[in-house]
PDB file of C-alpha atoms in Angstrom:
ATOM      1  CA  MET R   1     104.833 124.373 154.994  1.00 64.00           C
ATOM      2  CA  SER R   2     102.667 122.460 157.501  1.00 80.00           C
ATOM      3  CA  LEU R   3     104.677 120.022 159.444  1.00 91.00           C
ATOM      4  CA  LYS R   4     101.515 117.961 160.425  1.00 96.00           C
ATOM      5  CA  PRO R   5     102.354 114.475 160.939  1.00 98.00           C
ATOM      6  CA  ILE R   6     101.241 111.565 158.721  1.00 98.00           C
ATOM      7  CA  ILE R   7     100.648 108.135 160.626  1.00 98.00           C
ATOM      8  CA  ILE R   8      99.592 105.002 158.869  1.00 98.00           C
ATOM      9  CA  GLN R   9      98.436 102.601 160.747  1.00 97.00           C
ATOM     10  CA  ASN R  10      97.728  98.640 160.018  1.00 95.00           C
ATOM     11  CA  PHE R  11      97.745  95.126 160.574  1.00 92.00           C
ATOM     12  CA  PHE R  12     100.771  93.052 159.436  1.00 92.00           C
ATOM     13  CA  ARG R  13     101.144  92.208 155.783  1.00 91.00           C
ATOM     14  CA  SER R  14      98.499  94.713 154.972  1.00 93.00           C
ATOM     15  CA  GLY R  15     100.557  96.718 152.329  1.00 93.00           C
ATOM     16  CA  GLY R  16     101.475  99.370 155.012  1.00 95.00           C
ATOM     17  CA  SER R  17     104.937  99.345 153.773  1.00 95.00           C
ATOM     18  CA  TYR R  18     103.932  99.941 149.913  1.00 96.00           C
ATOM     19  CA  LEU R  19     101.978 103.133 151.404  1.00 97.00           C
ATOM     20  CA  TYR R  20     104.886 104.359 153.505  1.00 97.00           C
ATOM     21  CA  ASP R  21     107.379 104.290 150.897  1.00 96.00           C
ATOM     22  CA  LEU R  22     105.005 106.451 148.483  1.00 97.00           C
ATOM     23  CA  PHE R  23     105.304 109.162 151.078  1.00 98.00           C
ATOM     24  CA  ASN R  24     108.605 108.155 152.521  1.00 97.00           C
ATOM     25  CA  ASN R  25     110.087 109.164 148.910  1.00 96.00           C
ATOM     26  CA  LYS R  26     108.817 112.729 149.173  1.00 97.00           C
ATOM     27  CA  SER R  27     111.754 114.915 150.030  1.00 96.00           C
ATOM     28  CA  GLU R  28     109.402 116.740 152.582  1.00 97.00           C
ATOM     29  CA  THR R  29     109.285 114.323 154.794  1.00 98.00           C
ATOM     30  CA  LEU R  30     111.361 112.246 157.657  1.00 98.00           C
ATOM     31  CA  GLY R  31     110.006 108.649 157.828  1.00 98.00           C
ATOM     32  CA  PHE R  32     109.971 106.640 161.034  1.00 98.00           C
ATOM     33  CA  TYR R  33     109.144 103.040 159.909  1.00 97.00           C
ATOM     34  CA  GLU R  34     107.830 100.778 162.935  1.00 96.00           C
ATOM     35  CA  PRO R  35     108.993 103.051 165.837  1.00 97.00           C
ATOM     36  CA  PHE R  36     107.830 100.369 168.412  1.00 96.00           C
ATOM     37  CA  HIS R  37     109.863  97.638 166.396  1.00 94.00           C
ATOM     38  CA  GLU R  38     111.603  95.081 168.783  1.00 91.00           C
ATOM     39  CA  SER R  39     114.939  95.822 166.926  1.00 92.00           C
ATOM     40  CA  LEU R  40     115.117  99.451 168.153  1.00 95.00           C
ATOM     41  CA  SER R  41     116.189  97.801 171.784  1.00 93.00           C
ATOM     42  CA  SER R  42     119.704  97.147 170.591  1.00 91.00           C
ATOM     43  CA  LYS R  43     122.244  98.924 168.372  1.00 92.00           C
ATOM     44  CA  LYS R  44     123.532  95.494 167.463  1.00 93.00           C
ATOM     45  CA  ARG R  45     120.099  94.281 165.786  1.00 92.00           C
ATOM     46  CA  ILE R  46     119.800  97.662 164.166  1.00 93.00           C
ATOM     47  CA  LYS R  47     123.356  96.851 162.311  1.00 93.00           C
ATOM     48  CA  ILE R  48     121.758  93.189 161.883  1.00 95.00           C
ATOM     49  CA  GLU R  49     119.107  94.454 160.216  1.00 93.00           C
ATOM     50  CA  ARG R  50     121.020  96.999 157.947  1.00 94.00           C
ATOM     51  CA  ASP R  51     123.492  94.678 156.724  1.00 95.00           C
ATOM     52  CA  ASN R  52     120.556  92.552 155.753  1.00 94.00           C
ATOM     53  CA  PHE R  53     118.297  95.263 154.506  1.00 93.00           C
ATOM     54  CA  ASN R  54     118.381  94.149 150.605  1.00 92.00           C
ATOM     55  CA  LYS R  55     117.874  90.393 151.613  1.00 91.00           C
ATOM     56  CA  LEU R  56     114.986  91.265 154.128  1.00 89.00           C
ATOM     57  CA  LYS R  57     112.772  93.582 152.202  1.00 88.00           C
ATOM     58  CA  GLU R  58     113.177  90.864 149.264  1.00 88.00           C
ATOM     59  CA  LYS R  59     111.898  88.594 151.360  1.00 85.00           C
ATOM     60  CA  LEU R  60     109.072  90.592 152.787  1.00 84.00           C
ATOM     61  CA  SER R  61     108.352  91.949 149.130  1.00 85.00           C
ATOM     62  CA  HIS R  62     108.820  95.209 150.160  1.00 89.00           C
ATOM     63  CA  THR R  63     109.404  98.437 147.839  1.00 88.00           C
ATOM     64  CA  ASN R  64     111.408 100.334 150.769  1.00 90.00           C
ATOM     65  CA  LYS R  65     113.985 101.994 148.968  1.00 92.00           C
ATOM     66  CA  GLU R  66     115.595 103.633 152.376  1.00 94.00           C
ATOM     67  CA  PHE R  67     116.898 101.576 155.307  1.00 94.00           C
ATOM     68  CA  TYR R  68     113.863 100.735 157.582  1.00 94.00           C
ATOM     69  CA  PHE R  69     115.363 102.349 160.717  1.00 95.00           C
ATOM     70  CA  GLU R  70     117.489 105.034 158.779  1.00 95.00           C
ATOM     71  CA  ASN R  71     116.204 107.881 161.077  1.00 95.00           C
ATOM     72  CA  PHE R  72     116.503 106.121 164.508  1.00 93.00           C
ATOM     73  CA  ILE R  73     120.043 105.666 164.260  1.00 83.00           C
ATOM     74  CA  ASP R  74     122.302 106.423 167.615  1.00 84.00           C
ATOM     75  CA  ASP R  75     119.706 107.892 169.672  1.00 91.00           C
ATOM     76  CA  GLU R  76     119.872 106.919 173.375  1.00 92.00           C
ATOM     77  CA  PHE R  77     116.375 108.041 174.168  1.00 94.00           C
ATOM     78  CA  ILE R  78     114.952 105.788 171.432  1.00 95.00           C
ATOM     79  CA  LEU R  79     117.174 102.688 172.408  1.00 93.00           C
ATOM     80  CA  LYS R  80     116.002 103.182 176.091  1.00 93.00           C
ATOM     81  CA  PHE R  81     112.324 103.785 175.321  1.00 94.00           C
ATOM     82  CA  ASN R  82     112.506 100.319 173.115  1.00 93.00           C
ATOM     83  CA  SER R  83     114.285  98.208 175.691  1.00 91.00           C
ATOM     84  CA  GLU R  84     113.320  99.684 179.122  1.00 87.00           C
ATOM     85  CA  LYS R  85     109.582 101.115 178.692  1.00 83.00           C
ATOM     86  CA  PHE R  86     107.589  99.670 175.853  1.00 84.00           C
ATOM     87  CA  GLN R  87     106.159  96.405 176.847  1.00 78.00           C
ATOM     88  CA  ARG R  88     107.435  93.180 174.842  1.00 71.00           C
ATOM     89  CA  PHE R  89     104.123  92.279 173.360  1.00 74.00           C
ATOM     90  CA  ILE R  90     103.113  93.100 169.813  1.00 75.00           C
ATOM     91  CA  PHE R  91      99.438  93.070 170.706  1.00 87.00           C
ATOM     92  CA  LEU R  92      97.566  94.127 173.887  1.00 92.00           C
ATOM     93  CA  MET R  93      94.301  95.132 174.768  1.00 91.00           C
ATOM     94  CA  LYS R  94      95.455  97.069 177.632  1.00 90.00           C
ATOM     95  CA  ARG R  95      98.485  98.965 178.107  1.00 91.00           C
ATOM     96  CA  ASN R  96     100.010 100.692 181.241  1.00 91.00           C
ATOM     97  CA  ASP R  97     102.677 102.328 179.250  1.00 93.00           C
ATOM     98  CA  SER R  98     100.184 104.203 176.946  1.00 95.00           C
ATOM     99  CA  GLU R  99     101.248 107.758 178.250  1.00 96.00           C
ATOM    100  CA  ASP R 100     105.181 106.795 177.687  1.00 95.00           C
ATOM    101  CA  CYS R 101     104.096 105.903 173.990  1.00 96.00           C
ATOM    102  CA  LYS R 102     102.405 109.079 173.351  1.00 97.00           C
ATOM    103  CA  GLU R 103     105.628 110.913 174.634  1.00 97.00           C
ATOM    104  CA  TYR R 104     107.946 108.898 172.577  1.00 97.00           C
ATOM    105  CA  LEU R 105     106.118 109.335 169.322  1.00 98.00           C
ATOM    106  CA  LYS R 106     106.055 113.316 170.137  1.00 98.00           C
ATOM    107  CA  TYR R 107     109.943 112.882 170.727  1.00 98.00           C
ATOM    108  CA  LEU R 108     110.076 111.389 167.200  1.00 98.00           C
ATOM    109  CA  ILE R 109     107.673 114.071 165.648  1.00 98.00           C
ATOM    110  CA  ASN R 110     110.131 116.795 166.954  1.00 97.00           C
ATOM    111  CA  ILE R 111     113.432 115.432 165.560  1.00 97.00           C
ATOM    112  CA  ALA R 112     111.421 115.604 162.432  1.00 97.00           C
ATOM    113  CA  LYS R 113     110.237 119.182 162.839  1.00 96.00           C
ATOM    114  CA  LYS R 114     113.689 120.281 164.158  1.00 96.00           C
ATOM    115  CA  LYS R 115     115.014 119.218 160.450  1.00 96.00           C
ATOM    116  CA  ASN R 116     111.939 120.932 158.984  1.00 97.00           C
ATOM    117  CA  LYS R 117     110.659 117.868 157.725  1.00 97.00           C
ATOM    118  CA  ILE R 118     107.116 116.257 158.069  1.00 98.00           C
ATOM    119  CA  PRO R 119     107.148 113.253 160.230  1.00 98.00           C
ATOM    120  CA  LEU R 120     106.149 110.028 158.642  1.00 98.00           C
ATOM    121  CA  PHE R 121     105.010 106.797 160.871  1.00 98.00           C
ATOM    122  CA  LYS R 122     104.139 103.294 159.804  1.00 98.00           C
ATOM    123  CA  ILE R 123     102.819 101.559 162.632  1.00 97.00           C
ATOM    124  CA  ASN R 124     100.837  98.068 163.138  1.00 94.00           C
ATOM    125  CA  ARG R 125     102.284  97.252 166.763  1.00 94.00           C
ATOM    126  CA  LEU R 126      99.608  99.438 168.294  1.00 96.00           C
ATOM    127  CA  TYR R 127      96.904  97.473 166.091  1.00 95.00           C
ATOM    128  CA  LEU R 128      94.854  97.159 169.222  1.00 96.00           C
ATOM    129  CA  ASN R 129      95.760 100.880 170.778  1.00 96.00           C
ATOM    130  CA  PRO R 130      94.361 102.999 168.091  1.00 97.00           C
ATOM    131  CA  ASP R 131      93.703 105.442 170.826  1.00 97.00           C
ATOM    132  CA  ILE R 132      97.489 106.226 171.383  1.00 97.00           C
ATOM    133  CA  ILE R 133      97.715 107.359 167.438  1.00 97.00           C
ATOM    134  CA  ASN R 134      94.455 108.917 168.243  1.00 97.00           C
ATOM    135  CA  SER R 135      95.913 111.349 170.683  1.00 97.00           C
ATOM    136  CA  ILE R 136      98.392 112.590 168.221  1.00 97.00           C
ATOM    137  CA  SER R 137      97.572 115.391 166.209  1.00 96.00           C
ATOM    138  CA  SER R 138      98.039 114.523 162.734  1.00 97.00           C
ATOM    139  CA  SER R 139      96.832 113.202 159.437  1.00 98.00           C
ATOM    140  CA  LYS R 140      95.667 109.498 160.090  1.00 98.00           C
ATOM    141  CA  ILE R 141      95.534 106.742 157.724  1.00 97.00           C
ATOM    142  CA  PHE R 142      94.142 102.967 158.459  1.00 95.00           C
ATOM    143  CA  LEU R 143      94.892 100.231 155.944  1.00 94.00           C
ATOM    144  CA  TYR R 144      93.219  97.027 155.920  1.00 90.00           C
ATOM    145  CA  ARG R 145      93.592  93.788 153.495  1.00 91.00           C
ATOM    146  CA  ASP R 146      91.268  90.873 153.274  1.00 89.00           C
ATOM    147  CA  PRO R 147      91.908  88.501 155.990  1.00 91.00           C
ATOM    148  CA  VAL R 148      92.666  85.365 153.870  1.00 91.00           C
ATOM    149  CA  SER R 149      95.788  86.545 151.998  1.00 91.00           C
ATOM    150  CA  THR R 150      96.877  88.327 155.300  1.00 93.00           C
ATOM    151  CA  PHE R 151      96.393  84.886 157.017  1.00 94.00           C
ATOM    152  CA  TRP R 152      98.668  83.456 154.655  1.00 93.00           C
ATOM    153  CA  SER R 153     101.147  86.299 154.450  1.00 92.00           C
ATOM    154  CA  ASN R 154     101.566  86.434 158.071  1.00 92.00           C
ATOM    155  CA  ILE R 155     102.342  82.539 158.392  1.00 92.00           C
ATOM    156  CA  LYS R 156     104.817  82.817 156.101  1.00 88.00           C
ATOM    157  CA  LEU R 157     106.291  85.872 157.984  1.00 85.00           C
ATOM    158  CA  ASN R 158     106.156  84.424 161.416  1.00 87.00           C
ATOM    159  CA  ARG R 159     103.902  81.402 161.544  1.00 90.00           C
ATOM    160  CA  LEU R 160     101.594  83.246 163.738  1.00 91.00           C
ATOM    161  CA  ASN R 161     103.802  82.913 166.848  1.00 90.00           C
ATOM    162  CA  PRO R 162     103.484  86.579 167.762  1.00 89.00           C
ATOM    163  CA  PHE R 163      99.847  86.168 168.084  1.00 91.00           C
ATOM    164  CA  TYR R 164      99.693  83.092 170.322  1.00 92.00           C
ATOM    165  CA  ASN R 165     102.174  85.054 172.702  1.00 91.00           C
ATOM    166  CA  SER R 166     100.165  87.972 172.877  1.00 92.00           C
ATOM    167  CA  LEU R 167      97.095  85.488 173.625  1.00 94.00           C
ATOM    168  CA  ALA R 168      98.831  83.753 176.502  1.00 93.00           C
ATOM    169  CA  TYR R 169      99.589  87.132 177.902  1.00 92.00           C
ATOM    170  CA  HIS R 170      96.106  87.775 177.558  1.00 94.00           C
ATOM    171  CA  TRP R 171      95.143  84.479 179.334  1.00 95.00           C
ATOM    172  CA  ASN R 172      97.782  85.045 182.397  1.00 94.00           C
ATOM    173  CA  LYS R 173      96.566  88.506 183.130  1.00 93.00           C
ATOM    174  CA  LYS R 174      92.619  87.471 182.344  1.00 94.00           C
ATOM    175  CA  ILE R 175      92.200  90.056 179.911  1.00 94.00           C
ATOM    176  CA  GLU R 176      89.097  89.576 177.763  1.00 93.00           C
ATOM    177  CA  PRO R 177      88.413  88.931 175.158  1.00 95.00           C
ATOM    178  CA  PHE R 178      91.618  87.143 174.202  1.00 95.00           C
ATOM    179  CA  LYS R 179      91.496  85.192 177.273  1.00 95.00           C
ATOM    180  CA  GLU R 180      88.381  83.375 175.857  1.00 95.00           C
ATOM    181  CA  ILE R 181      90.325  82.907 172.478  1.00 95.00           C
ATOM    182  CA  TYR R 182      93.192  81.250 174.475  1.00 95.00           C
ATOM    183  CA  ASP R 183      90.789  79.066 176.149  1.00 95.00           C
ATOM    184  CA  PHE R 184      89.861  77.875 172.856  1.00 95.00           C
ATOM    185  CA  VAL R 185      93.411  77.278 171.518  1.00 95.00           C
ATOM    186  CA  LEU R 186      93.940  75.269 174.832  1.00 95.00           C
ATOM    187  CA  LYS R 187      91.001  73.352 174.756  1.00 95.00           C
ATOM    188  CA  ASN R 188      91.427  72.457 171.037  1.00 94.00           C
ATOM    189  CA  ARG R 189      94.847  71.913 171.311  1.00 93.00           C
ATOM    190  CA  ILE R 190      95.960  73.863 168.514  1.00 92.00           C
ATOM    191  CA  GLN R 191      99.826  72.698 167.517  1.00 89.00           C
ATOM    192  CA  LYS R 192     102.344  75.167 166.536  1.00 86.00           C
ATOM    193  CA  ILE R 193     102.792  75.878 162.750  1.00 86.00           C
ATOM    194  CA  GLU R 194     105.782  73.844 161.800  1.00 83.00           C
ATOM    195  CA  ILE R 195     107.891  73.705 158.545  1.00 78.00           C
ATOM    196  CA  ILE R 196     108.579  70.085 157.316  1.00 76.00           C
ATOM    197  CA  ASN R 197     110.298  69.629 153.928  1.00 74.00           C
ATOM    198  CA  ASN R 198     110.120  73.475 152.995  1.00 73.00           C
ATOM    199  CA  LYS R 199     106.032  73.477 153.520  1.00 74.00           C
ATOM    200  CA  TYR R 200     103.675  74.462 156.046  1.00 76.00           C
ATOM    201  CA  ASN R 201     102.390  71.926 158.245  1.00 78.00           C
ATOM    202  CA  PHE R 202      99.087  72.089 160.022  1.00 84.00           C
ATOM    203  CA  ARG R 203      98.562  68.476 160.980  1.00 82.00           C
ATOM    204  CA  ASN R 204      95.254  68.370 159.514  1.00 89.00           C
ATOM    205  CA  GLU R 205      92.570  70.589 157.942  1.00 92.00           C
ATOM    206  CA  GLU R 206      90.865  71.025 161.319  1.00 94.00           C
ATOM    207  CA  GLN R 207      93.983  72.481 162.843  1.00 94.00           C
ATOM    208  CA  LEU R 208      94.248  74.847 159.917  1.00 95.00           C
ATOM    209  CA  ASN R 209      90.513  75.909 160.208  1.00 95.00           C
ATOM    210  CA  PHE R 210      91.225  76.910 163.941  1.00 95.00           C
ATOM    211  CA  HIS R 211      94.619  78.675 163.162  1.00 95.00           C
ATOM    212  CA  TYR R 212      92.627  80.606 160.777  1.00 96.00           C
ATOM    213  CA  SER R 213      89.609  81.267 163.204  1.00 96.00           C
ATOM    214  CA  VAL R 214      91.919  82.651 165.951  1.00 96.00           C
ATOM    215  CA  PHE R 215      93.773  84.906 163.300  1.00 95.00           C
ATOM    216  CA  VAL R 216      89.927  86.244 161.785  1.00 94.00           C
ATOM    217  CA  PHE R 217      89.216  87.174 165.545  1.00 95.00           C
ATOM    218  CA  PHE R 218      92.279  89.400 166.103  1.00 94.00           C
ATOM    219  CA  TRP R 219      91.958  90.944 162.515  1.00 93.00           C
ATOM    220  CA  LEU R 220      88.177  91.737 163.342  1.00 93.00           C
ATOM    221  CA  LYS R 221      88.475  92.755 166.911  1.00 94.00           C
ATOM    222  CA  GLY R 222      91.594  95.237 165.663  1.00 94.00           C
ATOM    223  CA  LEU R 223      89.361  96.628 162.961  1.00 91.00           C
ATOM    224  CA  GLU R 224      86.761  97.460 165.249  1.00 92.00           C
ATOM    225  CA  GLU R 225      89.080  99.283 167.768  1.00 94.00           C
ATOM    226  CA  ASN R 226      90.072 101.589 164.762  1.00 93.00           C
ATOM    227  CA  LEU R 227      86.676 102.164 163.391  1.00 89.00           C
ATOM    228  CA  LYS R 228      86.058 103.710 167.036  1.00 90.00           C
ATOM    229  CA  HIS R 229      88.472 106.653 165.574  1.00 93.00           C
ATOM    230  CA  ASP R 230      88.241 109.260 162.600  1.00 89.00           C
ATOM    231  CA  PHE R 231      91.039 107.636 160.692  1.00 94.00           C
ATOM    232  CA  TYR R 232      90.991 107.533 156.783  1.00 93.00           C
ATOM    233  CA  PHE R 233      90.384 104.036 155.626  1.00 92.00           C
ATOM    234  CA  ILE R 234      91.622 102.483 152.546  1.00 92.00           C
ATOM    235  CA  TYR R 235      91.117  98.886 151.578  1.00 89.00           C
ATOM    236  CA  TYR R 236      94.146  97.529 150.188  1.00 92.00           C
ATOM    237  CA  ASN R 237      92.674  94.688 147.826  1.00 89.00           C
ATOM    238  CA  ASN R 238      90.900  97.638 145.931  1.00 88.00           C
ATOM    239  CA  LEU R 239      93.726  99.672 144.858  1.00 93.00           C
ATOM    240  CA  VAL R 240      93.874  97.316 141.949  1.00 92.00           C
ATOM    241  CA  ASN R 241      91.212  99.218 140.559  1.00 91.00           C
ATOM    242  CA  LYS R 242      92.109 102.463 138.587  1.00 95.00           C
ATOM    243  CA  GLU R 243      89.160 104.296 139.876  1.00 93.00           C
ATOM    244  CA  TYR R 244      89.446 103.753 143.292  1.00 92.00           C
ATOM    245  CA  GLN R 245      93.338 104.540 142.922  1.00 96.00           C
ATOM    246  CA  ASN R 246      92.221 107.814 141.729  1.00 96.00           C
ATOM    247  CA  GLU R 247      89.543 108.255 144.420  1.00 94.00           C
ATOM    248  CA  ILE R 248      92.281 107.417 147.175  1.00 95.00           C
ATOM    249  CA  SER R 249      94.980 109.650 145.511  1.00 98.00           C
ATOM    250  CA  LYS R 250      92.445 112.629 145.728  1.00 97.00           C
ATOM    251  CA  LYS R 251      91.803 112.289 149.282  1.00 96.00           C
ATOM    252  CA  LEU R 252      95.217 111.670 150.203  1.00 98.00           C
ATOM    253  CA  ASN R 253      96.085 114.949 148.586  1.00 97.00           C
ATOM    254  CA  ASP R 254      93.275 116.635 150.329  1.00 97.00           C
ATOM    255  CA  LEU R 255      94.190 114.976 153.763  1.00 97.00           C
ATOM    256  CA  THR R 256      98.271 115.712 153.340  1.00 97.00           C
ATOM    257  CA  SER R 257      98.854 117.775 150.612  1.00 96.00           C
ATOM    258  CA  PHE R 258     100.717 115.207 149.108  1.00 97.00           C
ATOM    259  CA  ASN R 259     100.155 113.766 145.247  1.00 97.00           C
ATOM    260  CA  ILE R 260     100.157 109.829 145.702  1.00 97.00           C
ATOM    261  CA  ASN R 261     100.363 108.003 142.497  1.00 96.00           C
ATOM    262  CA  PHE R 262      99.465 104.134 142.699  1.00 96.00           C
ATOM    263  CA  ALA R 263     100.364 103.328 138.884  1.00 92.00           C
ATOM    264  CA  ASP R 264     103.004 101.030 140.062  1.00 92.00           C
ATOM    265  CA  PHE R 265     100.841  99.136 142.489  1.00 94.00           C
ATOM    266  CA  LYS R 266     100.636  95.205 142.110  1.00 90.00           C
ATOM    267  CA  ILE R 267      99.055  92.597 144.176  1.00 87.00           C
ATOM    268  CA  LEU R 268     100.409  89.456 144.741  1.00 82.00           C
ATOM    269  CA  ASN R 269      98.395  86.357 143.545  1.00 81.00           C
ATOM    270  CA  ASN R 270      99.755  83.604 145.263  1.00 85.00           C
ATOM    271  CA  PRO R 271      98.098  80.398 144.324  1.00 87.00           C
ATOM    272  CA  ILE R 272      97.942  79.765 148.276  1.00 87.00           C
ATOM    273  CA  TYR R 273      95.382  82.761 148.774  1.00 87.00           C
ATOM    274  CA  LYS R 274      92.802  80.458 147.083  1.00 86.00           C
ATOM    275  CA  ASN R 275      92.817  78.123 149.844  1.00 89.00           C
ATOM    276  CA  LYS R 276      90.409  79.965 152.207  1.00 89.00           C
ATOM    277  CA  PRO R 277      90.066  78.038 155.538  1.00 93.00           C
ATOM    278  CA  LYS R 278      86.852  77.846 157.890  1.00 93.00           C
ATOM    279  CA  ILE R 279      85.988  79.750 160.861  1.00 93.00           C
ATOM    280  CA  SER R 280      84.975  77.300 163.624  1.00 94.00           C
ATOM    281  CA  ASP R 281      81.334  77.881 164.997  1.00 94.00           C
ATOM    282  CA  GLU R 282      82.797  78.603 168.515  1.00 95.00           C
ATOM    283  CA  ILE R 283      84.773  81.553 166.925  1.00 95.00           C
ATOM    284  CA  LYS R 284      81.930  82.504 164.883  1.00 93.00           C
ATOM    285  CA  ASN R 285      79.725  83.057 168.185  1.00 93.00           C
ATOM    286  CA  LEU R 286      82.742  84.566 170.225  1.00 94.00           C
ATOM    287  CA  ILE R 287      82.884  87.161 167.206  1.00 93.00           C
ATOM    288  CA  ILE R 288      79.255  87.797 167.279  1.00 91.00           C
ATOM    289  CA  LYS R 289      79.167  88.248 171.444  1.00 93.00           C
ATOM    290  CA  ARG R 290      82.568  89.904 171.738  1.00 94.00           C
ATOM    291  CA  ILE R 291      82.573  92.321 168.448  1.00 93.00           C
ATOM    292  CA  ASP R 292      80.457  95.040 166.949  1.00 88.00           C
ATOM    293  CA  THR R 293      80.096  93.434 163.742  1.00 85.00           C
ATOM    294  CA  LEU R 294      76.996  96.072 162.975  1.00 80.00           C
ATOM    295  CA  LYS R 295      79.901  98.820 163.026  1.00 78.00           C
ATOM    296  CA  ILE R 296      82.340  96.881 160.780  1.00 82.00           C
ATOM    297  CA  LYS R 297      79.323  96.127 158.463  1.00 78.00           C
ATOM    298  CA  GLU R 298      78.552 100.119 158.197  1.00 74.00           C
ATOM    299  CA  GLU R 299      82.105 100.439 156.948  1.00 69.00           C
ATOM    300  CA  PHE R 300      82.038  97.436 154.527  1.00 70.00           C
ATOM    301  CA  LYS R 301      78.584  98.286 152.776  1.00 68.00           C
ATOM    302  CA  ASN R 302      79.661 100.456 150.490  1.00 58.00           C
ATOM    303  CA  LYS R 303      82.746  98.531 149.558  1.00 54.00           C
ATOM    304  CA  GLU R 304      82.876  95.823 146.633  1.00 53.00           C
ATOM    305  CA  PHE R 305      83.611  92.299 148.368  1.00 50.00           C
ATOM    306  CA  ASP R 306      85.192  89.588 146.496  1.00 49.00           C
ATOM    307  CA  LEU R 307      84.420  86.038 147.640  1.00 43.00           C
ATOM    308  CA  LYS R 308      87.141  85.953 150.510  1.00 47.00           C
ATOM    309  CA  PHE R 309      84.958  88.243 152.661  1.00 59.00           C
ATOM    310  CA  LYS R 310      81.857  86.216 152.231  1.00 62.00           C
ATOM    311  CA  GLU R 311      81.845  83.890 155.340  1.00 61.00           C
ATOM    312  CA  ILE R 312      82.912  86.879 157.497  1.00 67.00           C
ATOM    313  CA  TYR R 313      80.273  89.193 156.243  1.00 64.00           C
ATOM    314  CA  GLU R 314      77.759  86.805 156.397  1.00 67.00           C
ATOM    315  CA  LEU R 315      78.350  86.753 160.451  1.00 65.00           C
ATOM    316  CA  PHE R 316      76.895  90.655 160.578  1.00 57.00           C
TER     317      PHE R 316
END
């Protein structure tokens, strides 16, 4: 049996947990879910996650049957790496710990191989750093979802706070193109998303559009970075289509030798996903200036699109 690692790379709230769980249910794999997660820096935080696992996975609409960090427990190297070495920012265009990240992944791979298991990873905290994943000899899968539902799902998860924390870091370090995006945030006085009377509050429609514009830039920039590498790309929304399911199952079998069945796939049709904000003209111009949209269009051209993609696709 080949012990070649399987790595699923995706953006927050893009279906990675679902695909990971399908692979993780195989007896031949040993899963490492979000190896760069901030909770892995503390035994106390891991215990809290474990105690609240069922409640949390229900909140996140996850299918995971195994506790997220089951195979990380009580390993001092893992704790030390995540508390000392890994930079505490979810998205970074430039890193000074890339080699440390590679060595850490190799360390986890060896844990699995010692147990004669296939290492399995689901990672979204390296969305802007696919070169780290690309350096690991493995079967690499990239999963992406339409930006509108991903936007709303991220608001539910974290109100976009990780994105703005990352933007502030890039602005302080003068790292483009995200410095320009944070200039846009400051100039337009974008307000934090608040919850008032159990509802998300954006102050006004213009503020909502600003948040969406910033999010779409992140989404596209990460997509561009990942397209530079030879990953196998899956469009999450299209998995509702039986023909597409069969196509993906066949290709995943060729790639990993596993039979992955999507028969139970369901996509949440939350009414809020029909609320499609607009991208500001300034961000549209920055997208055209800073992102290789032709490369993205090349990836998109053979796929079917719904109206959620229309405004973005027209930028190309």
